[in-house]
Amino acid sequence: MTETTGSTATPESGNPEGADGADEATPAEGGDKGSRRDRKGRADKKSGKRAKKGVFARLALFYRQIIAELRKVVWPSRNELVNYTTVVVVFVVVVMAFVAGLDYGFSKLSLWVFG
């Protein structure tokens, strides 16, 4: 059974008791009321655990996750960065010239038609 709770980015993800979820019966599988209460109890424990974390602890975790994600980024070299910047600037200049040409042409056309 695949685990769908939590995120892979946090070490706190997963079931809090380390259960793989195979022993839980869903209502479609014909689970009894006792198993539903057990699942509810575990969900309450989990939300209680999350509720105990303070604002500063959650902010610290958030920033640790940001740093971890930034370490995974493949940063461009200086030469690649210069090439990418040059391509973007040249493209913007070409598009600006095209739009300016259309603007000039439409303004001359409107003066010729309307007078």
mmCIF file of N, CA, C and O in Angstrom, residues 55-65:
data_model
loop_
_atom_site.group_PDB
_atom_site.id
_atom_site.type_symbol
_atom_site.label_atom_id
_atom_site.label_comp_id
_atom_site.label_asym_id
_atom_site.label_seq_id
_atom_site.Cartn_x
_atom_site.Cartn_y
_atom_site.Cartn_z
ATOM 1 N N VAL A 55 5.345 29.014 16.551
ATOM 2 C CA VAL A 55 5.528 29.789 15.325
ATOM 3 C C VAL A 55 6.989 29.787 14.906
ATOM 4 O O VAL A 55 7.307 29.591 13.731
ATOM 5 N N PHE A 56 7.888 29.961 15.853
ATOM 6 C CA PHE A 56 9.314 30.025 15.525
ATOM 7 C C PHE A 56 9.835 28.673 15.059
ATOM 8 O O PHE A 56 10.685 28.606 14.164
ATOM 9 N N ALA A 57 9.326 27.588 15.613
ATOM 10 C CA ALA A 57 9.744 26.261 15.172
ATOM 11 C C ALA A 57 9.279 25.994 13.750
ATOM 12 O O ALA A 57 10.014 25.427 12.934
ATOM 13 N N ARG A 58 8.056 26.423 13.429
ATOM 14 C CA ARG A 58 7.560 26.234 12.068
ATOM 15 C C ARG A 58 8.322 27.102 11.083
ATOM 16 O O ARG A 58 8.624 26.672 9.972
ATOM 17 N N LEU A 59 8.664 28.332 11.482
ATOM 18 C CA LEU A 59 9.467 29.194 10.607
ATOM 19 C C LEU A 59 10.862 28.616 10.387
ATOM 20 O O LEU A 59 11.376 28.645 9.268
ATOM 21 N N ALA A 60 11.462 28.087 11.442
ATOM 22 C CA ALA A 60 12.790 27.482 11.312
ATOM 23 C C ALA A 60 12.741 26.286 10.363
ATOM 24 O O ALA A 60 13.626 26.119 9.514
ATOM 25 N N LEU A 61 11.711 25.456 10.491
ATOM 26 C CA LEU A 61 11.557 24.317 9.588
ATOM 27 C C LEU A 61 11.378 24.787 8.145
ATOM 28 O O LEU A 61 11.974 24.232 7.221
ATOM 29 N N PHE A 62 10.582 25.830 7.964
ATOM 30 C CA PHE A 62 10.351 26.379 6.622
ATOM 31 C C PHE A 62 11.660 26.837 6.001
ATOM 32 O O PHE A 62 11.958 26.520 4.845
ATOM 33 N N TYR A 63 12.476 27.579 6.739
ATOM 34 C CA TYR A 63 13.738 28.062 6.196
ATOM 35 C C TYR A 63 14.735 26.936 5.982
ATOM 36 O O TYR A 63 15.521 26.959 5.027
ATOM 37 N N ARG A 64 14.731 25.914 6.825
ATOM 38 C CA ARG A 64 15.596 24.755 6.585
ATOM 39 C C ARG A 64 15.215 24.052 5.289
ATOM 40 O O ARG A 64 16.072 23.598 4.535
ATOM 41 N N GLN A 65 13.919 23.979 5.016
ATOM 42 C CA GLN A 65 13.458 23.356 3.775
ATOM 43 C C GLN A 65 13.850 24.191 2.562
ATOM 44 O O GLN A 65 14.211 23.644 1.515
#
